[in-house]
Coordinates of C-alpha atoms in Angstrom, one line a residue:
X1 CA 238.5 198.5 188.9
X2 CA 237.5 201.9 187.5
X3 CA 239.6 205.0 188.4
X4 CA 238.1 208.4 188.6
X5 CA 240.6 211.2 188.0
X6 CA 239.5 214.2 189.9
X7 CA 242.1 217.0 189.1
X8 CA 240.5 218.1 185.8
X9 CA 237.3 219.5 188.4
X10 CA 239.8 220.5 190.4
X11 CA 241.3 222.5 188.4
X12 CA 238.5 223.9 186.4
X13 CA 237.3 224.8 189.6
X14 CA 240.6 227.2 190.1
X15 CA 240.1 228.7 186.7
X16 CA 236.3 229.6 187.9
X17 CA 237.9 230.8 191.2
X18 CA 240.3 233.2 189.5
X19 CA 237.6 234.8 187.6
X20 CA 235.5 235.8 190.7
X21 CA 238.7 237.5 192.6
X22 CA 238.4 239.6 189.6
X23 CA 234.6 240.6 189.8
X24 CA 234.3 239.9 193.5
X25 CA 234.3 237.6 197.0
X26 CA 233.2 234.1 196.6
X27 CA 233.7 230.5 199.1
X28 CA 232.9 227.2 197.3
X29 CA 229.3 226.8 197.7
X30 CA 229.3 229.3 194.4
X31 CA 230.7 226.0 192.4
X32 CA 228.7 223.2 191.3
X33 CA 228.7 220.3 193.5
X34 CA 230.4 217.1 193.4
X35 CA 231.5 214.0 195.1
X36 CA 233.5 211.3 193.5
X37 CA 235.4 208.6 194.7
X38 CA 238.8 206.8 192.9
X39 CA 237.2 203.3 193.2
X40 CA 233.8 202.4 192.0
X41 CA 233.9 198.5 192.5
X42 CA 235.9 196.8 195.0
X43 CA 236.4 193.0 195.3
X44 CA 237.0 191.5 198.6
X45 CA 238.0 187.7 199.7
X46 CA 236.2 185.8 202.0
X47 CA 237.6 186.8 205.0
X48 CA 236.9 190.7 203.9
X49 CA 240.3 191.9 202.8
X50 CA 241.8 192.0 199.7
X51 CA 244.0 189.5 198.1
X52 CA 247.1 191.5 199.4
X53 CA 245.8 191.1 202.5
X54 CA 245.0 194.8 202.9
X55 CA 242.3 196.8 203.5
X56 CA 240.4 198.6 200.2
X57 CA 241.7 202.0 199.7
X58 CA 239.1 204.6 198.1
X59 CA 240.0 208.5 197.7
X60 CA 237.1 210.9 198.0
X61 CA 236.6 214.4 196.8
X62 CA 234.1 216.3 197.6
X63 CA 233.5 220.0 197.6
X64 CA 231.0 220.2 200.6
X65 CA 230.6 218.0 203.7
X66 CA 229.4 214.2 202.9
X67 CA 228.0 211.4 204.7
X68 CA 227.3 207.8 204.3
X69 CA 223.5 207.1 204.2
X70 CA 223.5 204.0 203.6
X71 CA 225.5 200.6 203.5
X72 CA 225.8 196.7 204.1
X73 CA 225.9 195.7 207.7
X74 CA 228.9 193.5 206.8
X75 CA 230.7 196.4 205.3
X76 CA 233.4 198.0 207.5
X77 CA 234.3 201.4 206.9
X78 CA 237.1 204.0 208.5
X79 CA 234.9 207.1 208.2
X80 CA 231.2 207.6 208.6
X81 CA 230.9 211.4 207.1
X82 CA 233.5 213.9 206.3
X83 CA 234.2 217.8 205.5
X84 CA 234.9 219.4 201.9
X85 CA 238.3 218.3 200.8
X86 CA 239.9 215.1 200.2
X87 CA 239.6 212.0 202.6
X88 CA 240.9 208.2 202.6
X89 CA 238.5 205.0 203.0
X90 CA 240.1 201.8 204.3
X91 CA 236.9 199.5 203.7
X92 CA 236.8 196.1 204.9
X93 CA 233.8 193.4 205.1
X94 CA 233.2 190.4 208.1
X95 CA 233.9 187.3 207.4
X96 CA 231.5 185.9 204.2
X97 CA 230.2 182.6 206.1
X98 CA 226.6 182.9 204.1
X99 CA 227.4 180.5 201.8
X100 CA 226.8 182.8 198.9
X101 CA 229.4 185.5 197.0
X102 CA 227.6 188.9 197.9
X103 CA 227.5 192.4 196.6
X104 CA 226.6 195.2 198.6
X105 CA 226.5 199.3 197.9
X106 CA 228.0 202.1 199.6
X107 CA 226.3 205.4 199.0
X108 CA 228.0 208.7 199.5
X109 CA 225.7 211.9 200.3
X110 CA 226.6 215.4 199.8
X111 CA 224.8 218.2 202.1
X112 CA 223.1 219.3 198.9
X113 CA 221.8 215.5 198.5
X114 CA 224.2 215.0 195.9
X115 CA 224.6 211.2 196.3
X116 CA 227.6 209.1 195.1
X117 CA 227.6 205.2 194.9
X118 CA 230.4 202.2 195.4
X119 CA 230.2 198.9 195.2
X120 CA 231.5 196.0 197.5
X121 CA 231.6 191.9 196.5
X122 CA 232.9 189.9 198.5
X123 CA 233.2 185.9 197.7
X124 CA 231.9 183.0 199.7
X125 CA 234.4 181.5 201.9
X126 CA 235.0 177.6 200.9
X127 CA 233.8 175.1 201.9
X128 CA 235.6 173.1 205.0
X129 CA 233.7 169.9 204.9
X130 CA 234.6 166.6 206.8
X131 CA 232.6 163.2 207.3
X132 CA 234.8 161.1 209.4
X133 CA 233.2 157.8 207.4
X134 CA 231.5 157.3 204.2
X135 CA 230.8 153.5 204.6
X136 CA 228.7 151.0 207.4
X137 CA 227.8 147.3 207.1
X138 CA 225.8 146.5 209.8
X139 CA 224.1 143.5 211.0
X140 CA 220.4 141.9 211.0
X141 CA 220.1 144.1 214.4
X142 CA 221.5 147.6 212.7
X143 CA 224.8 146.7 214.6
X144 CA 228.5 147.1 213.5
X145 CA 231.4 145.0 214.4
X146 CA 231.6 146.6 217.2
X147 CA 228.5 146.2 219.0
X148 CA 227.4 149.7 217.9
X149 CA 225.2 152.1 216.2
X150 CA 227.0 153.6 213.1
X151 CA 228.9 156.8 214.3
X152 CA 230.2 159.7 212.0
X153 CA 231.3 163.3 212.6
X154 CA 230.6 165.8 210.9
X155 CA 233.0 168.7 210.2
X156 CA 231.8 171.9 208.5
X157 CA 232.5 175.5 208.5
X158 CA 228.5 176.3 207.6
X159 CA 225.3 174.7 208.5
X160 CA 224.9 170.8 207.7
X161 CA 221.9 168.5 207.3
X162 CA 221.0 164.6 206.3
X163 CA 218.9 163.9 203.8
X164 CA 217.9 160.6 203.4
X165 CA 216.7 158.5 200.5
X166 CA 212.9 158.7 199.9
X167 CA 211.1 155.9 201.5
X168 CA 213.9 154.7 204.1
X169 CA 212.2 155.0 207.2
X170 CA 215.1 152.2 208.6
X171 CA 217.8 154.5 209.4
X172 CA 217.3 157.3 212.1
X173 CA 220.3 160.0 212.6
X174 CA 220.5 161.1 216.2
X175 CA 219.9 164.8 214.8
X176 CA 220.0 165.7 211.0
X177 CA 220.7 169.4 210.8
X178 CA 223.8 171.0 212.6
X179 CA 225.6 174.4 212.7
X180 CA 229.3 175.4 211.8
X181 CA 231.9 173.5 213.7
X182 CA 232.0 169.7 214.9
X183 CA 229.3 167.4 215.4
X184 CA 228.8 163.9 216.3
X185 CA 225.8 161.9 214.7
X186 CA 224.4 158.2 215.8
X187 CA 223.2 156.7 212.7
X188 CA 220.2 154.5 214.4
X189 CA 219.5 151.2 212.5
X190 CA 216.5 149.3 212.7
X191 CA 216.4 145.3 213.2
X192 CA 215.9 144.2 209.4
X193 CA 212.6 142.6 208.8
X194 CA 212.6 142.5 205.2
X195 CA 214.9 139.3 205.1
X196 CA 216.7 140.3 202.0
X197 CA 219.8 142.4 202.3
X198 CA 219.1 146.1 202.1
X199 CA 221.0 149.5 201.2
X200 CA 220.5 153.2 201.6
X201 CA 222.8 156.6 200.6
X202 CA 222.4 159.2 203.3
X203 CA 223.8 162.9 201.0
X204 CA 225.1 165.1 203.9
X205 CA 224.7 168.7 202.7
X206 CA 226.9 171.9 203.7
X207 CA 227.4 174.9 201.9
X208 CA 227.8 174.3 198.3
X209 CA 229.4 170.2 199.3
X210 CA 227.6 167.4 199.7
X211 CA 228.5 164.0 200.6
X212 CA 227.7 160.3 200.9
X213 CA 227.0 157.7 203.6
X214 CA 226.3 154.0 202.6
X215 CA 224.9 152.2 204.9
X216 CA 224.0 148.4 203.8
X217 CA 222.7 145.9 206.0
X218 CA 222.6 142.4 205.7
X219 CA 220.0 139.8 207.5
X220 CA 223.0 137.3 208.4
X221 CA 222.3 135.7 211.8
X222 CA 224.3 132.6 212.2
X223 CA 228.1 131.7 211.8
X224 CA 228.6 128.1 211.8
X225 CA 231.5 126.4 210.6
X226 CA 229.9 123.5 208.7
X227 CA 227.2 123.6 206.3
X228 CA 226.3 119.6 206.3
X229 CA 227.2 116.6 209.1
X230 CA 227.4 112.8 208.6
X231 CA 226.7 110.7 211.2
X232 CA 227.9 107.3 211.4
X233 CA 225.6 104.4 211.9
X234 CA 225.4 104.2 215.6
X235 CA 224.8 107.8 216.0
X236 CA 227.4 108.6 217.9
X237 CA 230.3 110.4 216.3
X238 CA 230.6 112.3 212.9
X239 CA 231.7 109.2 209.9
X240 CA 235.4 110.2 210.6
X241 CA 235.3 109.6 214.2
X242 CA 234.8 113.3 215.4
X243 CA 232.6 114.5 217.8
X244 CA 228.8 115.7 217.0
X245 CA 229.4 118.9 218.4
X246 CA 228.6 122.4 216.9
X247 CA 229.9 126.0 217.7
X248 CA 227.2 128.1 216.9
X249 CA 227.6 131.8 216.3
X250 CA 224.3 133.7 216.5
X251 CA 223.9 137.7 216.7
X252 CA 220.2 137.2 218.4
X253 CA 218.5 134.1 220.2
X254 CA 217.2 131.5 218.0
X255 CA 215.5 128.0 218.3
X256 CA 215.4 124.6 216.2
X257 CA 212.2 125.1 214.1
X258 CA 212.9 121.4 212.1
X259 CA 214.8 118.5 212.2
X260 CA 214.9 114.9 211.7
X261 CA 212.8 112.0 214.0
X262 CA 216.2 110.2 214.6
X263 CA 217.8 112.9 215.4
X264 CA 218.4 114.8 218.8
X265 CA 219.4 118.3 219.2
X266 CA 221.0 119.6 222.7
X267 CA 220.5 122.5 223.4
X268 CA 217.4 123.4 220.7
X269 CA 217.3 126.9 221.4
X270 CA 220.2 129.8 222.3
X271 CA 221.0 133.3 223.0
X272 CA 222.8 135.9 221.1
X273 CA 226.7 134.7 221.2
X274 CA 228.2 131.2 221.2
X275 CA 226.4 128.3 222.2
X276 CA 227.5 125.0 221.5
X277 CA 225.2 121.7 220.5
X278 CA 225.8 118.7 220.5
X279 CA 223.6 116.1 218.4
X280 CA 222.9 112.4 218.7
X281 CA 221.2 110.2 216.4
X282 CA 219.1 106.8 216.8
X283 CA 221.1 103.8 215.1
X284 CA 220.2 103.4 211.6
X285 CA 219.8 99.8 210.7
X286 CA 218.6 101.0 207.2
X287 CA 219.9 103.0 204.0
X288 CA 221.5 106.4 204.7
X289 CA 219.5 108.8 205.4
X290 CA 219.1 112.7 205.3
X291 CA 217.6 115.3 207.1
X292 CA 217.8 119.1 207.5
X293 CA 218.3 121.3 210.8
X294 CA 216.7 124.6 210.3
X295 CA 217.4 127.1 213.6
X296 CA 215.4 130.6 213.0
X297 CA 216.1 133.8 214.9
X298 CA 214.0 135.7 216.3
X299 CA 213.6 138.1 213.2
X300 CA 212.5 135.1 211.1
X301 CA 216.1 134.1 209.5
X302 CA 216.4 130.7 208.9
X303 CA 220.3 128.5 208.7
X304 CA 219.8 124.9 207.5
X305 CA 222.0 122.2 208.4
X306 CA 222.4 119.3 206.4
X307 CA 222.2 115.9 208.2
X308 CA 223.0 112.8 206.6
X309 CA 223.8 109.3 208.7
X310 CA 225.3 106.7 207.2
X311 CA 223.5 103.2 206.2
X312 CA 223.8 99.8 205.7
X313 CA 225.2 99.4 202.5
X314 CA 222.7 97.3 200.7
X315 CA 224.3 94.2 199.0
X316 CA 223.7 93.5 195.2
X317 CA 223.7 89.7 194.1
X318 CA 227.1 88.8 193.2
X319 CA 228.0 87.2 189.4
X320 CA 228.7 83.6 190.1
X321 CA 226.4 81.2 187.8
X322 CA 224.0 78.8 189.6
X323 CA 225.9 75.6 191.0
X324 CA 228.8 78.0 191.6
X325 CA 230.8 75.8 194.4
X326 CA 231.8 78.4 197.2
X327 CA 233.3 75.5 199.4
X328 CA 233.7 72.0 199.1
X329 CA 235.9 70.0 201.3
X330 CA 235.9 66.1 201.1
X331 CA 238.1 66.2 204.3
X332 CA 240.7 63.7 202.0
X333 CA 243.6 65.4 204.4
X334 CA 241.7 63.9 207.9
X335 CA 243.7 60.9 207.8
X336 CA 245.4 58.6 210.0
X337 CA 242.6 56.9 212.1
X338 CA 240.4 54.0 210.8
X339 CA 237.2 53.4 209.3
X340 CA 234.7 53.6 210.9
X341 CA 231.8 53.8 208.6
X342 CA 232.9 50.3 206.7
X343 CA 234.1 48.7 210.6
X344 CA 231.0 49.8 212.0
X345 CA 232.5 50.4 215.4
X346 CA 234.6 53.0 216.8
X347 CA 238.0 51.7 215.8
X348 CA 241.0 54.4 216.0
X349 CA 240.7 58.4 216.1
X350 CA 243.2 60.0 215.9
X351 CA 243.0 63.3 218.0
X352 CA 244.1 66.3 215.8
X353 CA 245.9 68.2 218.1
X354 CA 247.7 65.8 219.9
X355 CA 248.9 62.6 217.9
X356 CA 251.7 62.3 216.8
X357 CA 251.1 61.8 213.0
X358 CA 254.9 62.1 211.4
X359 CA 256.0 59.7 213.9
X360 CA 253.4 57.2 212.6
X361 CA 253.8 58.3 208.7
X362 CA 251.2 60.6 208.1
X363 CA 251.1 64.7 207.1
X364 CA 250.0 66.3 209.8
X365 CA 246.1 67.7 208.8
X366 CA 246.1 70.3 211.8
X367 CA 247.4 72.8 209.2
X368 CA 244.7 72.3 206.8
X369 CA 242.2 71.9 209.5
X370 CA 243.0 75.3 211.0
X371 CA 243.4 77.0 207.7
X372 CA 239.7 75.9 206.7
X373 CA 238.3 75.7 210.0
X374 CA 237.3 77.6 213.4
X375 CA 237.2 75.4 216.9
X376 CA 235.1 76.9 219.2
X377 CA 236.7 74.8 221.9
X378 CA 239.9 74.7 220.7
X379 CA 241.4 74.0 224.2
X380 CA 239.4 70.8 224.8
X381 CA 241.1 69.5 221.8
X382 CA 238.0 67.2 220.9
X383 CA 238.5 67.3 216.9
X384 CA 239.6 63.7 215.9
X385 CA 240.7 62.3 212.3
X386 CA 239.6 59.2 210.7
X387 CA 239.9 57.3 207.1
X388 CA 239.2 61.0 205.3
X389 CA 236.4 62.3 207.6
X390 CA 236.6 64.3 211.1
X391 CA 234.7 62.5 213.9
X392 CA 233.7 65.5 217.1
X393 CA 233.5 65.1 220.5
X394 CA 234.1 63.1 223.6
X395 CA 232.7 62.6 226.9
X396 CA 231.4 65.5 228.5
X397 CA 233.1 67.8 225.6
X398 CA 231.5 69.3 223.2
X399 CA 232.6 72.0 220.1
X400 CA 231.5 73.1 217.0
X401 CA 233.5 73.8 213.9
X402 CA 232.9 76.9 211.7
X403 CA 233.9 77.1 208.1
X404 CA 236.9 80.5 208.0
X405 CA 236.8 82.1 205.2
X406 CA 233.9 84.9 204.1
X407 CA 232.4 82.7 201.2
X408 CA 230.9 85.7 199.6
X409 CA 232.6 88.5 198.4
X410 CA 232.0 91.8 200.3
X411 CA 228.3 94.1 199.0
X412 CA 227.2 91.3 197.1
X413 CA 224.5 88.3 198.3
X414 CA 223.8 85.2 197.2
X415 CA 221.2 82.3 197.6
X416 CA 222.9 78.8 198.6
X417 CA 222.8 75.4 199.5
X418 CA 224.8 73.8 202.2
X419 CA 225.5 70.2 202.4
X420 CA 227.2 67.4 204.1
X421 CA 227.2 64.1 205.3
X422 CA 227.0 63.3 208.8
X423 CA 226.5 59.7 210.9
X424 CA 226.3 59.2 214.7
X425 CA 228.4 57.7 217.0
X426 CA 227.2 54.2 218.8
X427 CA 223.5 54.8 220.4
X428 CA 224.8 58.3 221.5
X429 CA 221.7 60.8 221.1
X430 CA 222.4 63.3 218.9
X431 CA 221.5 66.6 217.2
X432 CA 223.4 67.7 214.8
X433 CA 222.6 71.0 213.7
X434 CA 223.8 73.3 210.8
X435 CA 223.3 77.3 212.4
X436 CA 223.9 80.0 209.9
X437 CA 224.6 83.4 211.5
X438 CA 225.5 87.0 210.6
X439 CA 226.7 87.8 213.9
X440 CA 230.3 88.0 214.8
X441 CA 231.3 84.7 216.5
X442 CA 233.9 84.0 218.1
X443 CA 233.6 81.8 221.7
X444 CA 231.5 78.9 222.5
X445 CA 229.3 81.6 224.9
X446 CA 228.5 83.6 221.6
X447 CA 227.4 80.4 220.1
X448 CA 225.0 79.3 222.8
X449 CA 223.2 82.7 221.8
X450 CA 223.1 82.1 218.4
X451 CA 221.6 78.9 219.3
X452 CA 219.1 81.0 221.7
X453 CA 218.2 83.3 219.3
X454 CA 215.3 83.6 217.3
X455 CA 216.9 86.4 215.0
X456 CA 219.4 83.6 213.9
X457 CA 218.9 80.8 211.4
X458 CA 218.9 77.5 213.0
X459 CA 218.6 74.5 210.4
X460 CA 219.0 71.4 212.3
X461 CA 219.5 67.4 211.1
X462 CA 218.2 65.3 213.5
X463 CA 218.3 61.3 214.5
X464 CA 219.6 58.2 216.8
X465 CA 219.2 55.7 214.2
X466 CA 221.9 52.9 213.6
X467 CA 225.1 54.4 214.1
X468 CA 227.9 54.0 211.1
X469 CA 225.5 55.1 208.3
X470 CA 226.4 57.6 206.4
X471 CA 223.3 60.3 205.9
X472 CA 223.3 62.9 203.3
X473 CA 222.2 67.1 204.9
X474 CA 220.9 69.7 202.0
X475 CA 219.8 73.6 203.7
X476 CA 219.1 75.9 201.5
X477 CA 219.7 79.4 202.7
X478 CA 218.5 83.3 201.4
X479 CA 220.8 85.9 201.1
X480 CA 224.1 85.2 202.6
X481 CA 226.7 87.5 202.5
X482 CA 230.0 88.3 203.5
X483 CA 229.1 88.7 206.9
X484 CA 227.4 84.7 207.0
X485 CA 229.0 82.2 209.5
X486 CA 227.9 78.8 208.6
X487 CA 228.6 76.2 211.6
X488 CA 228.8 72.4 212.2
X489 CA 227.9 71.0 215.9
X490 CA 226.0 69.3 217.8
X491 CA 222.6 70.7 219.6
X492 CA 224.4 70.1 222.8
X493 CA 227.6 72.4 223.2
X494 CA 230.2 73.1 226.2
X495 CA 231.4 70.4 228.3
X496 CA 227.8 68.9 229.6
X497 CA 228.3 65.3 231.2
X498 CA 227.3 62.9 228.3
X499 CA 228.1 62.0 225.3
X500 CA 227.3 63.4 221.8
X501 CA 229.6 62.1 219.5
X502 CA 229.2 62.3 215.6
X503 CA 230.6 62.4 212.0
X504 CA 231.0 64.6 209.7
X505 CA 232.2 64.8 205.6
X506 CA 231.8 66.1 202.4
X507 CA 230.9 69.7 203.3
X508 CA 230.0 71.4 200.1
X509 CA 228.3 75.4 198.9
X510 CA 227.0 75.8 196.2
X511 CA 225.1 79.0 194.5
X512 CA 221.4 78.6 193.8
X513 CA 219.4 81.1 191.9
X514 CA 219.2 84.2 193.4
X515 CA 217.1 87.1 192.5

């Protein structure tokens, strides 16, 4: 600050005084006239003091009476006007909440019109500038976490407002321009149409601050914790066993818009929340198959689910060469009973289950028999060996005998032929039949629809011509497979009255050419 030393008038105005007292009576209005004051700038802090904390101090002199004519209305001084002599300004200023330093002027007027100037800054008080949050993601329906509208407050010691980004018309503050002090703004988000993920910076202005809000929002709808599903054949459960069931997690209703023929959706629409759906499918007695499960919201947003159910694995022909020989029994363990075929009358059989064949000398064939064989009326015990050939049945007892072991190996096909020899017993009036079946069988019921069946293959050797002749049986089957069941009987099976007794040797299966 400047500093105006006022005793050199002063005192000059003494020596002028002296010289009058010697020529005559004078009172000051003789001298010339002045005003000064000992500050000519004076620097103030926002809240209008100085950085001491005290009041400005200015001295004036002034040789007549003085006024102030003219100053800033938030300039504060002590004394309006005053007499000749010396007098002491305390100046303060209000509180600077403009925003802006400011400079003002004080001017100083003697009776005469003499004027005298001093001038007042006084800096901008700081900023106090709060947004309680800077960042929002939100949801396809301008929602946070909670449920809610973005909320922020806004804390500022001047005047505030939003500005938002050129062209976002999405996001709507519940007011955008506030005064001093505390404030609470709704940022309003609109439901997303756009279907892309989209982001805007709000710039929150007050005083000489500013500062940022980002607000992105996505166009997620649905939580779901599985992005694909297998199926297994039936269509009952997921491949592992599980349940076809669904949790889904949707922030607005939403429907099925696509999904596979075979497959059945329950519920195919749902509400904002959880809503669980189970799914079914048709059995698939094909390939695997896939499909896709699209759901879409109300605002257009689409979540695909992969479906796939399994299939039946299709089999590829296996490597064995043409004449391959699968099986090929010549029944050279079915001993101990005579023969037959060279007799040409019953003679001995020996039952299978129930003769005593070590006590008589022989190995017992039941062993073998079982290993290679299965009785579908085991507990009838009507299996009987001869001189190296098995003769089947008695009176009102039937069964059939079905060869154990899966021929083919497991994926893979093959074209074959089946033979064996077979003869009849006595006048007995037979059918002896050769049924080849991919069904599971187990029991003599089973069999009789296999025998029923159209769906089945159902070769069949007939005749009633002179018993003890051996005749020679050749089927040629398609594409058996693991799964194939070939089986020996008679037409007639259970235990009808009659009888259907017959022969059998020489089972043989051999590999044909297969494309």
């Amino acid at each position: 600050m400047k500093i105006k030393n006022i005793f050199c008038l002063a005192a000059t105005a003494l020596l002028l005084g002296a010289g009058s007292m010697l020529t005559g009576c004078s009172d000051d209005s003789d001298f010339a006239p002045y005003i000064e004051a000992s500050e000519s700038d004076i620097e103030l802090e926002p809240d209008g003091y100085l950085k001491s904390g005290q009041p400005a101090t200015v001295e004036l002199g002034a040789n007549q009476s003085w006024k102030i004519v003219s100053k800033p209305e938030w300039v504060v001084i002590n004394h309006e006007n005053g007499d000749a002599g010396r007098a002491y300004l305390w100046i303060t200023a209000q509180p600077n909440k403009s925003g802006e330093d400011r400079t003002g002027y004080v001017e100083f007027r003697l009776a005469n019109g003499r004027p005298e100037q001093l001038s007042i800054t006084q800096k901008r008080e700081p900023d106090v500038f709060r947004v309680s949050e800077s960042t929002f993601a939100v949801n396809i329906l301008g929602k946070t976490d909670k449920d809610a509208a973005p909320e922020v407050t806004i804390t500022s010691n001047y005047a505030w407002e939003i500005v938002l980004p050129e062209g976002c018309n999405w996001i709507e503050p519940s007011k955008a321009k506030g005064d001093a002090g505390e404030s609470a703004v709704t940022l309003n988000v609109l439901p997303n149409d756009t279907k892309a993920t989209r982001k805007a910076q709000l710039h929150v202005k007050s005083g000489k601050s500013e500062k940022l809000i980002t607000i992105t929002q996505d166009v997620k709808v649905f939580t779901i914790p599985v992005t694909s599903i297998t199926i297994n054949l039936q269509g009952t459960h997921t491949a592992d066993g599980q349940q076809l069931m669904a949790p889904i997690q949707a922030v607005e209703p939403w429907k099925v818009t696509e999904k596979p023929e075979w497959l059945k959706v329950t519920p195919d629409h749902g509400v904002a929340g959880q809503t669980v759906v189970t799914l079914a499918a048709d059995e698939n007695t094909d390939a695997e198959r896939a499909g896709k499960l699209t759901l879409t919201s109300d605002h257009g947003i689409e979540y695909t689910l992969n479906i796939y159910q399994e299939g039946v694995v299709k089999d590829t022909p296996d490597s064995n060469p043409v004449g391959y020989v699968y099986f090929n029994d010549t029944m050279d363990w079915a001993i101990g009973g005579t023969d037959a075929m060279s007799e040409k009358k019953a003679g001995d059989a020996r039952n299978i289950y129930t003769w005593k064949y070590a006590d008589n000398g022989f190995t017992n064939p039941l062993p073998t028999f079982q290993s290679l064989y299965f009785d579908f009326n085991a507990a009838s015990e009507t299996v009987y060996t001869m001189a190296g050939y098995l003769k089947m049945n008695r009176g009102a007892t039937q069964t059939a005998i079905m060869i154990k072991e899966p021929l083919i190996e497991t994926g893979h096909y093959a074209d074959i032929e089946i033979e064996f020899d077979y003869s009849h017993h006595q006048t007995d009036k037979m059918e002896i039949a050769c049924w080849i079946t991919d069904k599971d069988v187990t029991d003599q019921s089973v069999l009789q629809e296999v025998l029923a069946s159209p769906t089945f293959k159902s070769e069949k050797t007939t005749g009633s011509e002179t018993p003890w002749v051996w005749k020679h049986a050749s089927i040629k089957y398609s594409g058996a497979n693991a799964n194939t069941k070939i089986i020996f009987g008679s037409a007639i099976q259970g235990n009808q009255s009659g009888y259907y007794r017959w022969y059998i040797d020489n089972i043989k299966v051999t590999r044909t050419e297969t494309k």
